[in-house]
Tab-separated table of C-alpha atoms in Angstrom:
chain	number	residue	atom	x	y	z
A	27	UNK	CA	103.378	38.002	171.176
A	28	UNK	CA	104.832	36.249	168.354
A	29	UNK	CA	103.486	37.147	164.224
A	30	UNK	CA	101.684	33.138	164.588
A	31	UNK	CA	99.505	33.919	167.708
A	32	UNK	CA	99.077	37.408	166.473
A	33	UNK	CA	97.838	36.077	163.419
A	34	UNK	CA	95.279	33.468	165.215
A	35	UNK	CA	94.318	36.066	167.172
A	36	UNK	CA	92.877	38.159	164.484
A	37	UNK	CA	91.766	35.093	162.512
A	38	UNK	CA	89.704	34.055	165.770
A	39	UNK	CA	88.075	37.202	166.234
A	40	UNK	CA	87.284	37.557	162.698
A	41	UNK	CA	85.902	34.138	162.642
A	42	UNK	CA	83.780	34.532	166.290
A	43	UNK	CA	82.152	37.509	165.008
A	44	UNK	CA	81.311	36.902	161.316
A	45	UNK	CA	81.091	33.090	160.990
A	46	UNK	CA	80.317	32.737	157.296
A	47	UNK	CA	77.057	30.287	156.525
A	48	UNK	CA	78.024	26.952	157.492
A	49	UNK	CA	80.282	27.746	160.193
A	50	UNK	CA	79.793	27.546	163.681
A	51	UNK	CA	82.194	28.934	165.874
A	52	UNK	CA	81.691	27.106	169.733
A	53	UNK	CA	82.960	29.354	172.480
A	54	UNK	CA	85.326	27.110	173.158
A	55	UNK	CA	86.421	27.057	169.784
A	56	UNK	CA	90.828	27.576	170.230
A	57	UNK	CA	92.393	25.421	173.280
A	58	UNK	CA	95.817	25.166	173.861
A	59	UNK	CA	97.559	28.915	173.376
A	60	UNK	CA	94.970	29.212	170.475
A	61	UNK	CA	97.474	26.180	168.748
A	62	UNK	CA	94.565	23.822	168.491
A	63	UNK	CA	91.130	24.621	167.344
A	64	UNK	CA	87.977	22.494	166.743
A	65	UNK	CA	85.512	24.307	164.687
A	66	UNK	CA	81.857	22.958	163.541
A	67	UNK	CA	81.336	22.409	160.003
A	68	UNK	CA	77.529	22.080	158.564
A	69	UNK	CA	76.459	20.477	155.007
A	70	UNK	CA	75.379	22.600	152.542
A	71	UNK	CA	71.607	22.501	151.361
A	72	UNK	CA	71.334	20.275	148.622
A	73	UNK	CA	73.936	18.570	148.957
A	74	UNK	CA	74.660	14.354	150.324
A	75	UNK	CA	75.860	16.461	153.703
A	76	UNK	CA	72.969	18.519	153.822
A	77	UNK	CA	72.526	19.760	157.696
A	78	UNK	CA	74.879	17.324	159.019
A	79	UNK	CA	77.565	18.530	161.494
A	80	UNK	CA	80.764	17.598	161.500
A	81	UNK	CA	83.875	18.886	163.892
A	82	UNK	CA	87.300	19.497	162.456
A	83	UNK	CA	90.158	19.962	163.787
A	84	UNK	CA	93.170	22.180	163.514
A	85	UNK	CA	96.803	22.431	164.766
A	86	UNK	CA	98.980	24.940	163.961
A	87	UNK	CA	102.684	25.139	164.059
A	88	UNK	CA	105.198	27.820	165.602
A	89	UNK	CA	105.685	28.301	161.367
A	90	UNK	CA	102.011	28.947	160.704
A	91	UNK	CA	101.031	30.942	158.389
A	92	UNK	CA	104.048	29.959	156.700
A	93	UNK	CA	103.297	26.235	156.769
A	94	UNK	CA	99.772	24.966	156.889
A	95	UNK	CA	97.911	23.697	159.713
A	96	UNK	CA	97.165	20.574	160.187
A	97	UNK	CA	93.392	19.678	159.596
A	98	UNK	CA	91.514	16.842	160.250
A	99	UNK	CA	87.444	15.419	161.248
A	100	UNK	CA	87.367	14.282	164.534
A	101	UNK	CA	84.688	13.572	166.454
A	102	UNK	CA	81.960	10.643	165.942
A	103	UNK	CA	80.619	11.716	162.800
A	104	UNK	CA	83.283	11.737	159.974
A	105	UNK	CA	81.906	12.203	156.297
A	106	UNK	CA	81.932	9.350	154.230
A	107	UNK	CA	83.469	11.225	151.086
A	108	UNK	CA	85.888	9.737	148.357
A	109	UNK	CA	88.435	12.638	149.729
A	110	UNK	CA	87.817	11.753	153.678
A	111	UNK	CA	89.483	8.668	155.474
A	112	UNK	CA	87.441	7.142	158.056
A	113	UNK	CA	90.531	8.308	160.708
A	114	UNK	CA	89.283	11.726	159.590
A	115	UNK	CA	92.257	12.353	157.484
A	116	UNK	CA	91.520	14.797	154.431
A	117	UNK	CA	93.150	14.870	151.178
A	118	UNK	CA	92.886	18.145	149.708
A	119	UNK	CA	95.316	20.067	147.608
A	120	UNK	CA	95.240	23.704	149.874
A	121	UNK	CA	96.406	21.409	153.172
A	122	UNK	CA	99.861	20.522	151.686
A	123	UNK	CA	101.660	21.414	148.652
A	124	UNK	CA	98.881	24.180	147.145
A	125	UNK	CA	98.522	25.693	150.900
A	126	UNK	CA	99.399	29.927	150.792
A	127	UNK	CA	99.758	32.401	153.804
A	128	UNK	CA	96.742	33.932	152.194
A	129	UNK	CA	94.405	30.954	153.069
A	130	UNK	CA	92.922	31.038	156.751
A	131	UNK	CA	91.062	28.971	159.255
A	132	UNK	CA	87.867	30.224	157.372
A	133	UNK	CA	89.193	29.698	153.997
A	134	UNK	CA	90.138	26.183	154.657
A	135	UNK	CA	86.561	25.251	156.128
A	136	UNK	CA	84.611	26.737	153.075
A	137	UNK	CA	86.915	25.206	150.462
A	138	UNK	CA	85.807	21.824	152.924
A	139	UNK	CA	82.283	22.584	152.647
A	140	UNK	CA	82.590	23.096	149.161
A	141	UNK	CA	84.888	19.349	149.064
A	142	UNK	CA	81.623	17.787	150.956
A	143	UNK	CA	78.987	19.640	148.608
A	144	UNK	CA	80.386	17.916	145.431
A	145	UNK	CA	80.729	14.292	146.270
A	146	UNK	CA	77.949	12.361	144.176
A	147	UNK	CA	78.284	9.274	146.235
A	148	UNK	CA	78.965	8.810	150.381
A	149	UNK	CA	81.964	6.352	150.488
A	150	UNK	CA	85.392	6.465	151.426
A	151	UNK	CA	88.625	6.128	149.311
A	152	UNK	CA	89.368	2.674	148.010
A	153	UNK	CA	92.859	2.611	149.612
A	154	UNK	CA	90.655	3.691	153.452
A	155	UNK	CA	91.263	0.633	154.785
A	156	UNK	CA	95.217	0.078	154.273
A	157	UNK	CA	96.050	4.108	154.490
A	158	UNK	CA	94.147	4.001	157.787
A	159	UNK	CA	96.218	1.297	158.553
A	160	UNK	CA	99.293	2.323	157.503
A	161	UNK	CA	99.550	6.272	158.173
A	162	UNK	CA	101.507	8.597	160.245
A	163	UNK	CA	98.849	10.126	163.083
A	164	UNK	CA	99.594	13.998	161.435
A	165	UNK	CA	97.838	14.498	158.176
A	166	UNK	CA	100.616	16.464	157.096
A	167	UNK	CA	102.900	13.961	156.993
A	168	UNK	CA	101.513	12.047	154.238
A	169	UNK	CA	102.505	12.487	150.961
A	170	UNK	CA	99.222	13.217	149.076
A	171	UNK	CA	98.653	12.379	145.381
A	172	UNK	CA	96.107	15.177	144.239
A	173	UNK	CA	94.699	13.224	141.155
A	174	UNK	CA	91.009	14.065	141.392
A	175	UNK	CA	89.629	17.714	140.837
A	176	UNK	CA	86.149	16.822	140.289
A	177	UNK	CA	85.066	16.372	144.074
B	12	UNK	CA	52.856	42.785	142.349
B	13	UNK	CA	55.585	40.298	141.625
B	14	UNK	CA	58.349	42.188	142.931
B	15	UNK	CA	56.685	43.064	145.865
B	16	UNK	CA	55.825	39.653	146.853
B	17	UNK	CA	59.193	39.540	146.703
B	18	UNK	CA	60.170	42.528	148.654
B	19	UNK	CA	60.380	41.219	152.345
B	20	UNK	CA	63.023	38.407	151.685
B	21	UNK	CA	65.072	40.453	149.877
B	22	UNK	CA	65.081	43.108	151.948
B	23	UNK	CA	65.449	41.070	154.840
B	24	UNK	CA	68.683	40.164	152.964
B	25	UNK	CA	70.001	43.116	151.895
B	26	UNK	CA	69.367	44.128	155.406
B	27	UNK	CA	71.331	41.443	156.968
B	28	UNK	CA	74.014	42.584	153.808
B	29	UNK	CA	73.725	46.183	154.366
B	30	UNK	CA	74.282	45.508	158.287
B	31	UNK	CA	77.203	43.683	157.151
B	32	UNK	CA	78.395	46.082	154.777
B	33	UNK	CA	78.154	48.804	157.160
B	34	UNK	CA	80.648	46.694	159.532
B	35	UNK	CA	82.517	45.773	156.594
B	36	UNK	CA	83.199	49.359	155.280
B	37	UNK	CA	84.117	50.507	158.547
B	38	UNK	CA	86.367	47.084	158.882
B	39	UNK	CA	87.667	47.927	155.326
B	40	UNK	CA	89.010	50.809	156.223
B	41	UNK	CA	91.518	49.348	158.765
B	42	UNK	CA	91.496	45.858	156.275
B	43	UNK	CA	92.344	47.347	152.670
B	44	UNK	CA	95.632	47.800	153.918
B	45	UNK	CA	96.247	44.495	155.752
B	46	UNK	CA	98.894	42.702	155.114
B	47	UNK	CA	98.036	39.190	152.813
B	48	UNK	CA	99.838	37.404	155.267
B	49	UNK	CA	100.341	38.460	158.848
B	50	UNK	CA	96.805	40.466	158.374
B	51	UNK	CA	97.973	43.399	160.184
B	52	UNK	CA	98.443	46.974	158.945
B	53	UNK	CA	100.970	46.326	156.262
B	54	UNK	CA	104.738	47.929	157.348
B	55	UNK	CA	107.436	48.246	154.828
B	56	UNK	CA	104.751	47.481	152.497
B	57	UNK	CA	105.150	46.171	148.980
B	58	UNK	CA	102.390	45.573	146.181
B	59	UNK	CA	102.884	42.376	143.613
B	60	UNK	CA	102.537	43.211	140.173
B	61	UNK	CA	99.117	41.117	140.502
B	62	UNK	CA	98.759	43.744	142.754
B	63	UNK	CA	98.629	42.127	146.319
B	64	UNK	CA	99.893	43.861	149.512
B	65	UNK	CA	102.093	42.687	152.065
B	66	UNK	CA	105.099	43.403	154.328
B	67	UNK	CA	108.232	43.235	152.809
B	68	UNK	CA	108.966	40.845	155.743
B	69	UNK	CA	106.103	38.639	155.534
B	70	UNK	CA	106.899	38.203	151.091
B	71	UNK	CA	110.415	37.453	151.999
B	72	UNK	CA	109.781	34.995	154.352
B	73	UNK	CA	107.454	33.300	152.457
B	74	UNK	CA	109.269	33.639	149.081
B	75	UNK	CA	112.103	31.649	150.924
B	76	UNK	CA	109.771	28.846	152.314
B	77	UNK	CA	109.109	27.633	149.234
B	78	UNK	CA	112.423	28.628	147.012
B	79	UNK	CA	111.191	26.517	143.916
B	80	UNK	CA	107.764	28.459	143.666
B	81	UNK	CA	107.686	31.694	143.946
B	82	UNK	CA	103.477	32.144	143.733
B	83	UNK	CA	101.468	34.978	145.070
B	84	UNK	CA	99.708	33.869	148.654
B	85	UNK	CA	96.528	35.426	147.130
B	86	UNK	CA	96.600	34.624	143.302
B	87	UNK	CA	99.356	32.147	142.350
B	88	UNK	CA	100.445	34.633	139.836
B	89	UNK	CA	104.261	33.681	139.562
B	90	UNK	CA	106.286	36.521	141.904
B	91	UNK	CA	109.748	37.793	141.827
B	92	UNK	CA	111.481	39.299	145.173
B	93	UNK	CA	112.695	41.681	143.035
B	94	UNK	CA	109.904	42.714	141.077
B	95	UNK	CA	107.565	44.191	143.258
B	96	UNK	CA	106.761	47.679	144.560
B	97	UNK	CA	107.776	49.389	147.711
B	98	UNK	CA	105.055	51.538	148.463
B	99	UNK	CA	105.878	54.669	150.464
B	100	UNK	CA	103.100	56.377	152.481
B	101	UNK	CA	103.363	59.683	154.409
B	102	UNK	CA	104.586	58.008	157.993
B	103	UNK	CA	107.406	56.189	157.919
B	104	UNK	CA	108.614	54.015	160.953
B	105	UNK	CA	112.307	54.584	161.839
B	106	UNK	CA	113.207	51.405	161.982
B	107	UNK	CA	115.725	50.208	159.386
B	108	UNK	CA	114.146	47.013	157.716
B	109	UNK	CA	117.607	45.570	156.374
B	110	UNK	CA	118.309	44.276	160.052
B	111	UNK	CA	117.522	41.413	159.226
B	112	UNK	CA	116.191	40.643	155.719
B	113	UNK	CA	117.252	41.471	152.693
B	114	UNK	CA	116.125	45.056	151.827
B	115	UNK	CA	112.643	45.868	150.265
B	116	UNK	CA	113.935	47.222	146.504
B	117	UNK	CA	114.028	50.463	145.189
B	118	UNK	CA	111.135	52.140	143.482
B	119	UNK	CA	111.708	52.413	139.712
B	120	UNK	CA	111.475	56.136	138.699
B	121	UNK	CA	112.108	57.112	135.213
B	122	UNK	CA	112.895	60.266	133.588
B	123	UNK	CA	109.810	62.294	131.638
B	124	UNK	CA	110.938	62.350	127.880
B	125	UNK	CA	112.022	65.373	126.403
B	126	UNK	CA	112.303	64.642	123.214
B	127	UNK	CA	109.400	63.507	120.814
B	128	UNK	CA	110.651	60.039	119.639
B	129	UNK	CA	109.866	57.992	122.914
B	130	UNK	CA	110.739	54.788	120.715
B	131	UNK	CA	114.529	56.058	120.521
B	132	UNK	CA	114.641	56.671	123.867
B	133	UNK	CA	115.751	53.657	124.971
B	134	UNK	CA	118.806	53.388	121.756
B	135	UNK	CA	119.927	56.823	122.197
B	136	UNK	CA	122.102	56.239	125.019
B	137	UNK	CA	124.171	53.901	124.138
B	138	UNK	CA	123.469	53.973	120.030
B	139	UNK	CA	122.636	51.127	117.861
B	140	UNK	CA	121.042	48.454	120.687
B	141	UNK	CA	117.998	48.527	118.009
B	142	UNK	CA	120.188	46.738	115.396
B	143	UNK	CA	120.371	43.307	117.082
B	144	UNK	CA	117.771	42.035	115.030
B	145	UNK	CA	118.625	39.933	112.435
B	146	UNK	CA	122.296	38.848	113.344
B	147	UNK	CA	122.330	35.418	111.660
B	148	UNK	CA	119.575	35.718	108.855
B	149	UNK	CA	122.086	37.608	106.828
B	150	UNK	CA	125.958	37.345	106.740
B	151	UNK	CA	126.200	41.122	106.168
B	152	UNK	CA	123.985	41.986	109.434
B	153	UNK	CA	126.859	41.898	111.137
B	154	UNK	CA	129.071	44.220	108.860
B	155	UNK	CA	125.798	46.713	108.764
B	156	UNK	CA	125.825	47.178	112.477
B	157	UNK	CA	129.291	48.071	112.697
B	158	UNK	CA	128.733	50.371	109.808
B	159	UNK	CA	125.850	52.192	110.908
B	160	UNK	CA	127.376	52.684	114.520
B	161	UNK	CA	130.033	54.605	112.789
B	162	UNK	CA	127.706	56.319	110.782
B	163	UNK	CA	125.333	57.415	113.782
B	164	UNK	CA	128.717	58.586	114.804
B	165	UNK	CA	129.037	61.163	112.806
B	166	UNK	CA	125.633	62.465	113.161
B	167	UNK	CA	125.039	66.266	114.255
B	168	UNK	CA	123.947	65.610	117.352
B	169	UNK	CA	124.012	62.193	117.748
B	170	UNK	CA	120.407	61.576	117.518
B	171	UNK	CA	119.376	59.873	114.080
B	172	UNK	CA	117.497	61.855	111.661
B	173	UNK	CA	113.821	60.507	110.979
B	174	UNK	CA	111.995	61.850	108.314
B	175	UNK	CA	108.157	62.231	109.867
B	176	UNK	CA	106.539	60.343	106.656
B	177	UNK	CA	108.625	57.150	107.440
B	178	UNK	CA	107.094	54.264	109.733
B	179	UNK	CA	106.684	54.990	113.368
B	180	UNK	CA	110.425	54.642	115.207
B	181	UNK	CA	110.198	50.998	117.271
B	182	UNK	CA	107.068	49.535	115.150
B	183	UNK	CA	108.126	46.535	113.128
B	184	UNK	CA	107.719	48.549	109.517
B	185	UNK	CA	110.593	50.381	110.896
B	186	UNK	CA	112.857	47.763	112.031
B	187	UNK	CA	112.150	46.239	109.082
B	188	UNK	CA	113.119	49.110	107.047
B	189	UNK	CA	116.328	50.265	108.613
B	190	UNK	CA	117.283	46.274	108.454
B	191	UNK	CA	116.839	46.692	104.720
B	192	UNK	CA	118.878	49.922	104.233
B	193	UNK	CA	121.276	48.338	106.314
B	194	UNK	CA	122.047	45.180	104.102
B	195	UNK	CA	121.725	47.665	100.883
B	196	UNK	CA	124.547	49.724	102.476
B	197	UNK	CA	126.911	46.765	103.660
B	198	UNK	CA	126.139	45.521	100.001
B	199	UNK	CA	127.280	48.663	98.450
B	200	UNK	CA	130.702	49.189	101.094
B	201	UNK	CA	131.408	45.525	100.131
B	202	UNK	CA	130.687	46.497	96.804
B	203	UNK	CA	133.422	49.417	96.790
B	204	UNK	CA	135.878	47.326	99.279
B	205	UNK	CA	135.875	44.824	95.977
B	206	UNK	CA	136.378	47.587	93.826
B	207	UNK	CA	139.122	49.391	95.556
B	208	UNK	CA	141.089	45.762	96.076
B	209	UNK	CA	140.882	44.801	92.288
């Protein structure tokens, strides 16, 4: 078995038995020789999000952990959040140029969580409608402009 | 009867925590040794000098992902290939990791000091590296530097003499002070180079 499905491997079981708070892990969690998952994401308390659910999605590449994966919301519900393009699309630092081999699977849905819990409004970006419009399917092939730290 | 009020919830949490840290000590064991990266039992491990672990393999690879910025995985802290540890435990695999990548570098091991002056240690080899300072400030720095390597020369056993009142050897009181005797002497050879020439 190759170091990248070694590596999900260990990062599945990890994440199947020990879900942090916030996390739900569905049995059917990894598809597709564990190269695509879909994982549940919950709102914090307190917070605009607060006990919705929301599904993301990740695909990894033959490179993973060396390059990261490439994370999105699918599903119906998609958070309106000034960081969150209605096509699901996320911009967040850790997904492209700040992304380590030290992050995970979990790592990447907390620091999400933790993206949701500190919007103070529900809308999406001001560019949603021509980015949506205009972009590549894969996230990753964006170039993001990380210019907000605040949410 | 505050605190007991309070009792159930939080032992009901540090129940659900204890449970958890029972797993996770037992996990811990296996995980304080994972590997930052490929999360398995490190091999040909090597610490940072932020102190994060990881195979030698896994650090090189990612090093040369991203050539331009060389960060920890874990911290960020800037990184150098060559500036991190090997560490060697009792079991060794066999297999020689320069196959492929470049090899994991050496451990740095240095000599215990015999010798009392630890702050000479590193000028007694190769003699007057401590009188660098100041080249420029002074035209004569330059003559002094030449003239005190002869001097230390002719010393008895070619370690300098340092009377035990004077500043501490390497502390800036001392560089200061053997930069001053320095310029006094080039002063006073120039001084007798004019003489003998008139």
């Amino acid at each position: 078995m190759d170091s990248c499905s070694r590596r999900l491997m260990k990062e599945l079981q990890q994440l199947s038995t020990e879900p942090p708070t916030g996390i739900i892990c569905s049995r059917d969690i990894a598809s597709d020789d564990l190269k695509q998952w879909r994982v549940e994401v919950v709102g914090a308390p307190g917070t605009l999000y607060e006990g919705e659910r929301f599904t993301l999605q990740f695909r990894f590449s033959p490179q993973y952990p060396f390059s990261s994966p490439e994370v999105m919301f699918v599903g119906q519900n998609i958070p309106a959040h000034p960081h969150v393009y209605s096509n699901g699309h996320i911009c967040l630092s850790i997904l492209a140029d700040d992304w380590t081999p030290a992050l995970s699977v979990q790592s990447v849905c907390l620091s999400i969580i933790s993206m949701l819990s500190s919007a103070k409004e529900k809308k999406h970006p001001i560019d949603d409608a021509i980015y949506v419009r205009t972009c590549n399917k894969n996230p990753n092939k964006t170039r993001w402009w990380f210019h907000d730290d605040t949410v | 009867m505050g605190p007991n009020t309070q009792m159930p919830q939080s032992s009901s949490s540090s129940n659900a925590q204890g449970g958890d840290g029972n797993g996770d000590e037992r996990k811990d064991d296996n995980s304080r040794f994972e590997c930052n990266i490929c999360l398995d039992t490190a091999r040909d491990a090597v610490v940072s000098l932020c102190g994060h672990l990881f195979c030698w393999p896994c650090l090189v690879q990612w090093l040369d992902t991203r050539p331009n910025r060389q960060l920890c995985p874990v911290c960020k802290s800037a990184i150098d290939k060559d500036k991190v540890i090997p560490i060697y435990g009792r079991g060794g695999d066999n297999k020689d990791p320069r196959e492929k990548i470049p090899p994991r570098p050496q451990g740095q091991r240095s000599e215990a000091s015999s010798g009392g002056f630890p702050g000479f240690q590193w000028g007694d080899g190769n003699g007057n590296v401590q009188f660098s300072l100041g080249i420029g400030i002074f035209p004569f720095t330059m003559f002094s530097s030449l003239f005190t390597f002869g001097g230390e020369r002719q010393g008895p056993d070619g370690q300098p003499q340092v009377d035990p009142n004077s500043a501490q050897p390497g502390s800036r009181q001392h560089q200061e002070e053997q930069f001053l005797s320095n310029t006094f002497m080039a002063i006073g050879f120039l001084f007798l180079f004019w003489l003998l020439t008139l």
